Structure formats: structure tokens, C-alpha cells
PDB file of C-alpha atoms and ligand atoms in Angstrom:
ATOM      1  CA  MET A 333    -154.220  81.968 -19.515  1.00 49.00           C
ATOM      2  CA  LEU A 334    -150.427  82.368 -19.488  1.00 50.00           C
ATOM      3  CA  THR A 335    -149.257  85.637 -18.049  1.00 47.00           C
ATOM      4  CA  THR A 336    -146.127  87.023 -16.494  1.00 47.00           C
ATOM      5  CA  SER A 337    -145.840  89.412 -13.607  1.00 50.00           C
ATOM      6  CA  ILE A 338    -145.061  92.280 -15.971  1.00 71.00           C
ATOM      7  CA  GLN A 339    -148.064  91.726 -18.197  1.00 90.00           C
ATOM      8  CA  LYS A 340    -150.317  94.736 -18.347  1.00 96.00           C
ATOM      9  CA  SER A 341    -153.986  93.874 -17.957  1.00 97.00           C
ATOM     10  CA  LEU A 342    -157.178  95.628 -18.971  1.00 97.00           C
ATOM     11  CA  ILE A 343    -160.302  94.423 -17.170  1.00 97.00           C
ATOM     12  CA  ILE A 344    -163.601  95.722 -18.474  1.00 98.00           C
ATOM     13  CA  SER A 345    -166.734  94.947 -16.479  1.00 97.00           C
ATOM     14  CA  LEU A 346    -170.246  95.391 -17.848  1.00 98.00           C
ATOM     15  CA  HIS A 347    -172.522  96.080 -14.895  1.00 96.00           C
ATOM     16  CA  ASP A 348    -176.193  95.388 -14.257  1.00 96.00           C
ATOM     17  CA  ALA A 349    -177.016  92.754 -16.877  1.00 98.00           C
ATOM     18  CA  HIS A 350    -180.651  91.596 -16.704  1.00 98.00           C
ATOM     19  CA  PRO A 351    -183.486  91.287 -19.234  1.00 97.00           C
ATOM     20  CA  GLY A 352    -184.243  95.039 -19.066  1.00 97.00           C
ATOM     21  CA  SER A 353    -180.659  95.939 -20.043  1.00 97.00           C
ATOM     22  CA  GLN A 354    -180.032  93.051 -22.456  1.00 98.00           C
ATOM     23  CA  ALA A 355    -179.982  95.239 -25.588  1.00 98.00           C
ATOM     24  CA  GLN A 356    -177.514  97.690 -23.992  1.00 97.00           C
ATOM     25  CA  ILE A 357    -175.195  94.931 -22.780  1.00 98.00           C
ATOM     26  CA  ALA A 358    -175.342  93.292 -26.230  1.00 98.00           C
ATOM     27  CA  GLU A 359    -174.388  96.663 -27.745  1.00 98.00           C
ATOM     28  CA  GLN A 360    -171.460  96.977 -25.317  1.00 98.00           C
ATOM     29  CA  VAL A 361    -170.278  93.447 -26.169  1.00 98.00           C
ATOM     30  CA  ALA A 362    -170.395  94.380 -29.884  1.00 98.00           C
ATOM     31  CA  PHE A 363    -168.725  97.749 -29.169  1.00 98.00           C
ATOM     32  CA  LEU A 364    -165.809  95.970 -27.462  1.00 98.00           C
ATOM     33  CA  ALA A 365    -165.558  93.370 -30.233  1.00 98.00           C
ATOM     34  CA  ALA A 366    -164.875  96.207 -32.696  1.00 97.00           C
ATOM     35  CA  TYR A 367    -161.584  96.774 -30.801  1.00 98.00           C
ATOM     36  CA  GLY A 368    -160.835  93.055 -30.857  1.00 97.00           C
ATOM     37  CA  ILE A 369    -161.854  92.756 -27.183  1.00 98.00           C
ATOM     38  CA  THR A 370    -163.719  89.483 -26.753  1.00 96.00           C
ATOM     39  CA  CYS A 371    -163.504  89.046 -23.001  1.00 97.00           C
ATOM     40  CA  SER A 372    -165.037  91.106 -20.240  1.00 98.00           C
ATOM     41  CA  SER A 373    -166.664  90.410 -16.888  1.00 98.00           C
ATOM     42  CA  ILE A 374    -170.438  90.698 -17.240  1.00 98.00           C
ATOM     43  CA  LEU A 375    -172.206  91.367 -13.946  1.00 98.00           C
ATOM     44  CA  ILE A 376    -175.556  89.613 -13.750  1.00 98.00           C
ATOM     45  CA  VAL A 377    -178.385  90.512 -11.355  1.00 98.00           C
ATOM     46  CA  PRO A 378    -180.701  87.522 -10.679  1.00 98.00           C
ATOM     47  CA  GLU A 379    -183.888  89.525  -9.857  1.00 96.00           C
ATOM     48  CA  PHE A 380    -183.199  93.141 -10.800  1.00 96.00           C
ATOM     49  CA  HIS A 381    -185.344  95.497  -8.668  1.00 94.00           C
ATOM     50  CA  HIS A 382    -187.662  92.610  -7.726  1.00 93.00           C
ATOM     51  CA  SER A 383    -188.835  92.348 -11.337  1.00 91.00           C
ATOM     52  CA  GLY A 384    -188.786  88.545 -11.534  1.00 92.00           C
ATOM     53  CA  LEU A 385    -186.152  85.847 -11.772  1.00 95.00           C
ATOM     54  CA  ILE A 386    -184.084  86.097 -14.958  1.00 96.00           C
ATOM     55  CA  SER A 387    -184.255  82.342 -15.523  1.00 95.00           C
ATOM     56  CA  GLU A 388    -187.869  82.939 -16.584  1.00 96.00           C
ATOM     57  CA  ASN A 389    -186.547  84.921 -19.536  1.00 97.00           C
ATOM     58  CA  LYS A 390    -185.098  82.394 -21.963  1.00 97.00           C
ATOM     59  CA  GLU A 391    -183.979  85.000 -24.471  1.00 98.00           C
ATOM     60  CA  PHE A 392    -181.808  86.729 -21.883  1.00 98.00           C
ATOM     61  CA  CYS A 393    -180.385  83.455 -20.551  1.00 98.00           C
ATOM     62  CA  ASP A 394    -179.515  82.300 -24.068  1.00 98.00           C
ATOM     63  CA  ALA A 395    -177.777  85.616 -24.746  1.00 98.00           C
ATOM     64  CA  ALA A 396    -175.796  85.357 -21.491  1.00 98.00           C
ATOM     65  CA  SER A 397    -174.798  81.761 -22.263  1.00 98.00           C
ATOM     66  CA  ASP A 398    -173.652  82.952 -25.683  1.00 98.00           C
ATOM     67  CA  TRP A 399    -171.518  85.711 -24.091  1.00 98.00           C
ATOM     68  CA  GLN A 400    -169.904  83.093 -21.863  1.00 98.00           C
ATOM     69  CA  ALA A 401    -169.297  80.780 -24.837  1.00 97.00           C
ATOM     70  CA  LYS A 402    -167.563  83.646 -26.667  1.00 96.00           C
ATOM     71  CA  GLY A 403    -165.080  84.198 -23.809  1.00 97.00           C
ATOM     72  CA  HIS A 404    -166.826  86.621 -21.474  1.00 98.00           C
ATOM     73  CA  GLU A 405    -167.098  85.847 -17.786  1.00 98.00           C
ATOM     74  CA  LEU A 406    -170.466  85.930 -16.004  1.00 98.00           C
ATOM     75  CA  VAL A 407    -170.321  87.243 -12.438  1.00 98.00           C
ATOM     76  CA  LEU A 408    -172.987  87.307  -9.717  1.00 98.00           C
ATOM     77  CA  HIS A 409    -173.829  90.968  -9.017  1.00 97.00           C
ATOM     78  CA  GLY A 410    -176.013  91.255  -5.913  1.00 96.00           C
ATOM     79  CA  TYR A 411    -179.402  89.599  -6.019  1.00 97.00           C
ATOM     80  CA  PHE A 412    -182.126  92.290  -6.208  1.00 95.00           C
ATOM     81  CA  HIS A 413    -179.823  95.315  -6.659  1.00 94.00           C
ATOM     82  CA  ASP A 414    -182.175  97.377  -4.494  1.00 83.00           C
ATOM     83  CA  ARG A 415    -182.981  98.024  -0.832  1.00 76.00           C
ATOM     84  CA  GLN A 416    -186.650  97.000  -0.711  1.00 76.00           C
ATOM     85  CA  GLU A 417    -185.965  94.337   1.923  1.00 72.00           C
ATOM     86  CA  SER A 418    -182.989  95.992   3.594  1.00 72.00           C
ATOM     87  CA  PRO A 419    -182.664  97.001   7.249  1.00 71.00           C
ATOM     88  CA  PRO A 420    -184.004 100.495   8.116  1.00 71.00           C
ATOM     89  CA  GLU A 421    -181.565 103.206   7.145  1.00 69.00           C
ATOM     90  CA  LYS A 422    -179.332 104.786   9.744  1.00 68.00           C
ATOM     91  CA  LEU A 423    -177.709 108.185   9.656  1.00 64.00           C
ATOM     92  CA  SER A 424    -174.385 106.398   9.133  1.00 64.00           C
ATOM     93  CA  THR A 425    -175.555 104.708   5.915  1.00 65.00           C
ATOM     94  CA  VAL A 426    -177.675 107.457   4.343  1.00 63.00           C
ATOM     95  CA  PHE A 427    -174.753 108.878   2.358  1.00 62.00           C
ATOM     96  CA  TRP A 428    -174.171 105.497   0.692  1.00 60.00           C
ATOM     97  CA  THR A 429    -177.826 104.604   0.172  1.00 63.00           C
ATOM     98  CA  ARG A 430    -179.231 107.967  -0.966  1.00 59.00           C
ATOM     99  CA  LEU A 431    -176.403 110.090  -2.374  1.00 61.00           C
ATOM    100  CA  TYR A 432    -173.676 107.733  -3.519  1.00 61.00           C
ATOM    101  CA  THR A 433    -176.284 105.351  -4.952  1.00 66.00           C
ATOM    102  CA  ASN A 434    -179.976 105.634  -5.774  1.00 65.00           C
ATOM    103  CA  ARG A 435    -181.082 103.102  -3.142  1.00 73.00           C
ATOM    104  CA  GLU A 436    -179.167 100.260  -4.818  1.00 79.00           C
ATOM    105  CA  ALA A 437    -176.617  99.371  -2.110  1.00 81.00           C
ATOM    106  CA  GLU A 438    -178.233  95.984  -1.451  1.00 89.00           C
ATOM    107  CA  PHE A 439    -175.321  94.329   0.392  1.00 90.00           C
ATOM    108  CA  LEU A 440    -174.244  97.379   2.427  1.00 86.00           C
ATOM    109  CA  ASP A 441    -175.849  96.247   5.682  1.00 85.00           C
ATOM    110  CA  LEU A 442    -177.565  92.888   5.114  1.00 89.00           C
ATOM    111  CA  PRO A 443    -177.545  90.504   8.070  1.00 90.00           C
ATOM    112  CA  ARG A 444    -175.241  87.541   7.412  1.00 93.00           C
ATOM    113  CA  GLU A 445    -178.078  84.981   7.119  1.00 94.00           C
ATOM    114  CA  THR A 446    -179.966  87.088   4.556  1.00 94.00           C
ATOM    115  CA  ALA A 447    -176.802  87.713   2.562  1.00 95.00           C
ATOM    116  CA  GLN A 448    -175.993  84.001   2.563  1.00 97.00           C
ATOM    117  CA  LEU A 449    -179.487  83.088   1.391  1.00 97.00           C
ATOM    118  CA  ARG A 450    -179.297  85.515  -1.536  1.00 96.00           C
ATOM    119  CA  LEU A 451    -175.811  84.340  -2.483  1.00 97.00           C
ATOM    120  CA  GLU A 452    -176.992  80.714  -2.422  1.00 98.00           C
ATOM    121  CA  ARG A 453    -180.013  81.538  -4.565  1.00 97.00           C
ATOM    122  CA  GLY A 454    -177.850  83.447  -7.022  1.00 98.00           C
ATOM    123  CA  ARG A 455    -175.393  80.617  -7.218  1.00 97.00           C
ATOM    124  CA  ALA A 456    -178.165  78.045  -7.757  1.00 97.00           C
ATOM    125  CA  LEU A 457    -179.410  80.156 -10.656  1.00 97.00           C
ATOM    126  CA  PHE A 458    -175.938  80.276 -12.218  1.00 98.00           C
ATOM    127  CA  LYS A 459    -175.586  76.517 -11.799  1.00 97.00           C
ATOM    128  CA  SER A 460    -178.982  75.843 -13.388  1.00 97.00           C
ATOM    129  CA  GLN A 461    -177.891  77.834 -16.457  1.00 98.00           C
ATOM    130  CA  GLY A 462    -174.407  76.334 -16.721  1.00 98.00           C
ATOM    131  CA  TRP A 463    -172.756  79.682 -15.896  1.00 98.00           C
ATOM    132  CA  ARG A 464    -169.433  79.492 -14.053  1.00 95.00           C
ATOM    133  CA  GLY A 465    -169.867  82.469 -11.721  1.00 93.00           C
ATOM    134  CA  ARG A 466    -166.518  82.393  -9.945  1.00 96.00           C
ATOM    135  CA  GLY A 467    -166.818  85.863  -8.464  1.00 97.00           C
ATOM    136  CA  PHE A 468    -169.260  88.131  -6.670  1.00 98.00           C
ATOM    137  CA  VAL A 469    -169.451  91.918  -6.972  1.00 97.00           C
ATOM    138  CA  ALA A 470    -171.795  93.843  -4.651  1.00 96.00           C
ATOM    139  CA  PRO A 471    -173.972  96.612  -6.131  1.00 93.00           C
ATOM    140  CA  ALA A 472    -171.943  99.848  -6.080  1.00 90.00           C
ATOM    141  CA  TRP A 473    -169.134  97.697  -4.576  1.00 90.00           C
ATOM    142  CA  LEU A 474    -170.623  98.353  -1.119  1.00 88.00           C
ATOM    143  CA  MET A 475    -170.345  95.430   1.308  1.00 89.00           C
ATOM    144  CA  ALA A 476    -171.126  94.892   4.962  1.00 85.00           C
ATOM    145  CA  GLY A 477    -168.155  94.063   7.192  1.00 85.00           C
ATOM    146  CA  GLY A 478    -167.682  90.309   7.170  1.00 91.00           C
ATOM    147  CA  LEU A 479    -169.144  89.760   3.707  1.00 95.00           C
ATOM    148  CA  THR A 480    -165.759  88.941   2.206  1.00 95.00           C
ATOM    149  CA  ASN A 481    -165.313  86.226   4.875  1.00 95.00           C
ATOM    150  CA  LEU A 482    -168.725  84.793   4.013  1.00 97.00           C
ATOM    151  CA  LEU A 483    -167.888  84.828   0.292  1.00 97.00           C
ATOM    152  CA  ALA A 484    -164.615  83.019   1.001  1.00 95.00           C
ATOM    153  CA  GLU A 485    -166.390  80.407   3.134  1.00 96.00           C
ATOM    154  CA  MET A 486    -168.893  79.849   0.323  1.00 96.00           C
ATOM    155  CA  GLY A 487    -166.078  79.262  -2.173  1.00 96.00           C
ATOM    156  CA  PHE A 488    -166.297  82.409  -4.273  1.00 97.00           C
ATOM    157  CA  ALA A 489    -162.927  82.983  -5.924  1.00 96.00           C
ATOM    158  CA  TYR A 490    -162.907  86.771  -5.638  1.00 97.00           C
ATOM    159  CA  THR A 491    -164.803  89.977  -5.040  1.00 97.00           C
ATOM    160  CA  THR A 492    -163.970  93.561  -5.941  1.00 96.00           C
ATOM    161  CA  ARG A 493    -164.344  97.044  -4.519  1.00 93.00           C
ATOM    162  CA  VAL A 494    -164.045 100.245  -6.518  1.00 90.00           C
ATOM    163  CA  GLY A 495    -160.418 100.486  -5.383  1.00 93.00           C
ATOM    164  CA  GLU A 496    -159.299  96.861  -5.174  1.00 94.00           C
ATOM    165  CA  ILE A 497    -159.559  93.290  -6.384  1.00 95.00           C
ATOM    166  CA  ILE A 498    -159.847  90.819  -3.508  1.00 95.00           C
ATOM    167  CA  PRO A 499    -158.903  87.179  -4.261  1.00 95.00           C
ATOM    168  CA  LEU A 500    -160.634  84.870  -1.773  1.00 94.00           C
ATOM    169  CA  LEU A 501    -159.265  81.387  -2.363  1.00 89.00           C
ATOM    170  CA  PRO A 502    -155.948  80.171  -0.965  1.00 82.00           C
ATOM    171  CA  GLY A 503    -153.181  80.138  -3.550  1.00 78.00           C
ATOM    172  CA  LEU A 504    -154.615  82.989  -5.572  1.00 71.00           C
ATOM    173  CA  ASN A 505    -152.844  86.305  -6.101  1.00 74.00           C
ATOM    174  CA  GLN A 506    -152.617  88.910  -3.359  1.00 83.00           C
ATOM    175  CA  LEU A 507    -155.091  91.740  -2.966  1.00 87.00           C
ATOM    176  CA  LYS A 508    -154.567  94.214  -5.783  1.00 90.00           C
ATOM    177  CA  THR A 509    -155.132  97.913  -5.308  1.00 91.00           C
ATOM    178  CA  SER A 510    -156.363  99.627  -8.461  1.00 91.00           C
ATOM    179  CA  ARG A 511    -159.139 102.166  -8.764  1.00 90.00           C
ATOM    180  CA  SER A 512    -161.742 101.460 -11.426  1.00 90.00           C
ATOM    181  CA  LEU A 513    -162.697 103.996 -14.040  1.00 89.00           C
ATOM    182  CA  CYS A 514    -166.447 104.375 -13.655  1.00 87.00           C
ATOM    183  CA  TYR A 515    -169.015 106.863 -14.951  1.00 81.00           C
ATOM    184  CA  SER A 516    -172.066 108.377 -13.342  1.00 78.00           C
ATOM    185  CA  THR A 517    -174.981 109.009 -15.698  1.00 74.00           C
ATOM    186  CA  ARG A 518    -177.625 110.114 -13.195  1.00 70.00           C
ATOM    187  CA  ALA A 519    -177.361 113.832 -13.921  1.00 72.00           C
ATOM    188  CA  GLY A 520    -175.542 116.181 -16.280  1.00 76.00           C
ATOM    189  CA  TRP A 521    -173.218 117.513 -13.565  1.00 77.00           C
ATOM    190  CA  ARG A 522    -172.353 113.967 -12.519  1.00 77.00           C
ATOM    191  CA  ARG A 523    -171.522 113.004 -16.122  1.00 79.00           C
ATOM    192  CA  PHE A 524    -169.406 116.139 -16.489  1.00 76.00           C
ATOM    193  CA  ALA A 525    -167.571 115.505 -13.219  1.00 79.00           C
ATOM    194  CA  SER A 526    -166.970 111.843 -13.936  1.00 79.00           C
ATOM    195  CA  GLY A 527    -165.520 112.730 -17.349  1.00 83.00           C
ATOM    196  CA  ILE A 528    -162.931 114.981 -15.688  1.00 83.00           C
ATOM    197  CA  TRP A 529    -162.266 112.474 -12.891  1.00 84.00           C
ATOM    198  CA  ASN A 530    -161.767 109.573 -15.305  1.00 84.00           C
ATOM    199  CA  LYS A 531    -159.413 111.596 -17.485  1.00 86.00           C
ATOM    200  CA  TYR A 532    -157.295 112.353 -14.421  1.00 83.00           C
ATOM    201  CA  LEU A 533    -157.517 108.766 -13.190  1.00 86.00           C
ATOM    202  CA  TYR A 534    -156.585 107.299 -16.575  1.00 86.00           C
ATOM    203  CA  GLY A 535    -153.539 109.577 -16.624  1.00 87.00           C
ATOM    204  CA  ARG A 536    -152.413 107.982 -13.367  1.00 86.00           C
ATOM    205  CA  LEU A 537    -153.309 104.403 -14.343  1.00 86.00           C
ATOM    206  CA  ARG A 538    -151.684 104.254 -17.761  1.00 86.00           C
ATOM    207  CA  ASP A 539    -148.240 103.796 -16.221  1.00 86.00           C
ATOM    208  CA  THR A 540    -149.375 100.976 -13.918  1.00 91.00           C
ATOM    209  CA  ASP A 541    -149.921  97.307 -14.854  1.00 94.00           C
ATOM    210  CA  LEU A 542    -153.702  97.262 -14.504  1.00 95.00           C
ATOM    211  CA  ILE A 543    -156.568  99.323 -15.878  1.00 96.00           C
ATOM    212  CA  ARG A 544    -160.125  98.568 -14.750  1.00 96.00           C
ATOM    213  CA  LEU A 545    -162.990 100.073 -16.716  1.00 95.00           C
ATOM    214  CA  SER A 546    -166.533  99.618 -15.412  1.00 95.00           C
ATOM    215  CA  LEU A 547    -169.408 100.329 -17.773  1.00 95.00           C
ATOM    216  CA  HIS A 548    -173.068 100.684 -16.830  1.00 94.00           C
ATOM    217  CA  PRO A 549    -175.913 100.067 -19.272  1.00 95.00           C
ATOM    218  CA  ARG A 550    -176.433 103.702 -20.312  1.00 93.00           C
ATOM    219  CA  ASP A 551    -172.782 104.765 -20.584  1.00 93.00           C
ATOM    220  CA  LEU A 552    -172.503 104.526 -24.372  1.00 94.00           C
ATOM    221  CA  GLU A 553    -175.664 106.621 -24.872  1.00 93.00           C
ATOM    222  CA  PHE A 554    -173.848 109.844 -23.988  1.00 91.00           C
ATOM    223  CA  PRO A 555    -171.550 111.056 -26.814  1.00 90.00           C
ATOM    224  CA  LEU A 556    -168.983 112.629 -24.482  1.00 87.00           C
ATOM    225  CA  MET A 557    -168.650 109.457 -22.461  1.00 89.00           C
ATOM    226  CA  ARG A 558    -168.647 107.243 -25.522  1.00 93.00           C
ATOM    227  CA  ARG A 559    -165.818 109.335 -26.955  1.00 92.00           C
ATOM    228  CA  GLN A 560    -163.788 109.130 -23.761  1.00 92.00           C
ATOM    229  CA  ILE A 561    -164.325 105.362 -23.455  1.00 94.00           C
ATOM    230  CA  ASP A 562    -163.164 105.026 -27.073  1.00 96.00           C
ATOM    231  CA  GLN A 563    -160.011 107.028 -26.275  1.00 94.00           C
ATOM    232  CA  ILE A 564    -159.266 104.980 -23.168  1.00 94.00           C
ATOM    233  CA  LEU A 565    -159.661 101.686 -25.037  1.00 96.00           C
ATOM    234  CA  ARG A 566    -157.511 102.778 -27.984  1.00 96.00           C
ATOM    235  CA  ALA A 567    -154.781 104.212 -25.762  1.00 95.00           C
ATOM    236  CA  SER A 568    -154.739 101.178 -23.433  1.00 96.00           C
ATOM    237  CA  LEU A 569    -154.486  98.669 -26.271  1.00 97.00           C
ATOM    238  CA  LYS A 570    -151.773 100.752 -27.927  1.00 96.00           C
ATOM    239  CA  ARG A 571    -149.796 100.733 -24.678  1.00 95.00           C
ATOM    240  CA  GLY A 572    -149.931  96.930 -24.621  1.00 96.00           C
ATOM    241  CA  PHE A 573    -152.670  96.301 -22.058  1.00 97.00           C
ATOM    242  CA  GLN A 574    -154.167  92.847 -22.612  1.00 97.00           C
ATOM    243  CA  PRO A 575    -157.915  92.417 -22.103  1.00 98.00           C
ATOM    244  CA  THR A 576    -158.786  89.810 -19.483  1.00 97.00           C
ATOM    245  CA  THR A 577    -161.543  88.986 -16.994  1.00 98.00           C
ATOM    246  CA  TYR A 578    -161.469  89.299 -13.202  1.00 97.00           C
ATOM    247  CA  GLY A 579    -161.688  85.510 -12.900  1.00 96.00           C
ATOM    248  CA  ASP A 580    -158.665  84.924 -15.113  1.00 96.00           C
ATOM    249  CA  TYR A 581    -156.781  87.798 -13.513  1.00 95.00           C
ATOM    250  CA  VAL A 582    -157.043  86.432  -9.973  1.00 93.00           C
ATOM    251  CA  ALA A 583    -156.277  82.872 -11.108  1.00 90.00           C
ATOM    252  CA  ARG A 584    -152.959  83.803 -12.749  1.00 85.00           C
TER     253      ARG A 584
HETATM  254 ZN1   ZN B 946    -174.744  97.401 -10.268  1.00 53.98          ZN
END
């Protein structure tokens, strides 16, 4: 993709794609298409909450392959997306595992060998399906120290945190600081607070050259959030932001 340094980019990521969320992701893909947006980064979880390997679900794999064929990017997003086999929790991690997330911070404190094994299994799955999988995004963007080095050694092209995009291969763009718009749907007060936060954040981002919008499977179910997402998309496109994927963005 040809871009210049002044091009304004809009990166939308659709989180937590697996057979249980297939209908919601398909709805989000269609929702974006109505704005003429035909590329996003779709974050795929190989065995969501230990509920079986997604390659056993042909319907889901066909749908994901179709998203890729249409221009969307498929990204490895954790492996189990839970903490069933994680190290015992420490006082120092409880905030991230219990409050910030609902026990989903899989890669927060995994030993290196375990992390590598899961990354290899995830990558083998992507390869078996013909999915490119250039990047890796940890559940809730929470990563153990050293994970970015491991990802780089394994040849992943990039990873992201809530506040930055981290290219990992030599010759790619520099680290880019940009906070993602992201909603919380777990409780009414969280939805209310994230609506206010995102409005404030969008106000700050609209004059920069990058807007990141992260959607989770239930986000369009709530009318207030759906309305705000609609406003953000319309306003961003009107201001000249070009939709792209993380993979294309870091490879510019
Ligand atoms: Zn996730």
C-alpha cells in the first residue's frame, strides 16, 4: 500500500474472533462495509477459553478465510484468552487479572517456554489455514516483560499495546504512540464511563495522524456505543483518515 508520512490512518481491530463470536464479528465486518471500510485487523483466538481448537470448526475457518480474501488482516490474539493454566496470582498482578480484565490476561506472566509453545501452536494453526498472521496482540494488551523480544525472535512483524504499536522486524517503522479507543461492556457504569472517555480521547486524536478503534464482540449491541462508534467512523472518514490494517501500517 502506497502511503506518505502525512497520510492519516484509521486502524480498526475486531477483537476476540472465535466460533462463539462468529456472528458478531460477521456483523461488525458488514457494519464497517456500510461505510466503505473493507479492511480491519481481526484478532483470532485459537482455543477461546479452552473450548476446543477453532480448526475443528470449518464454518468459522471458512468465514475467517473469506474475511482475509476480502482485505481484512487476521492476527493471532493470545491462545486460550484465559488464565486457567497461568502461574498463581500475586498481589502485584491482581489488579490486571481481576479488575482490569475478567481473568483473561493470558500473557501477563507466562514463563517464556510456555509463551513460546502457545505462539508456535497458534502460528501452526494460521499456517494450516493459509492465514498470514503477521502480528500478535496479547489479550487486553497485557504482556510479560521480554515477550516483545520473543515475538521478534520468532519473526512476528509487530505487536500492540493499548497505547502503542510496536514494529518488531528490522526496517519497519518506529514505535508509534497512539492510544486506542476501546469500550468496556462488562457493566453499565463501565459502558457509561468508556463512552465519556472515548469522546474525550477522540477529541484529542482527531488532530493526529492515527486513530485506532478496537471493537469487542458485544460493542454494537449497546445503542449508545453503536451511536458513538458511528459518529467516530463518520467523522474520521470525513477528516480524511484512510482505513488500513496494523500489518500494512507497520510495513509502510
Ligand atoms: Zn481479547
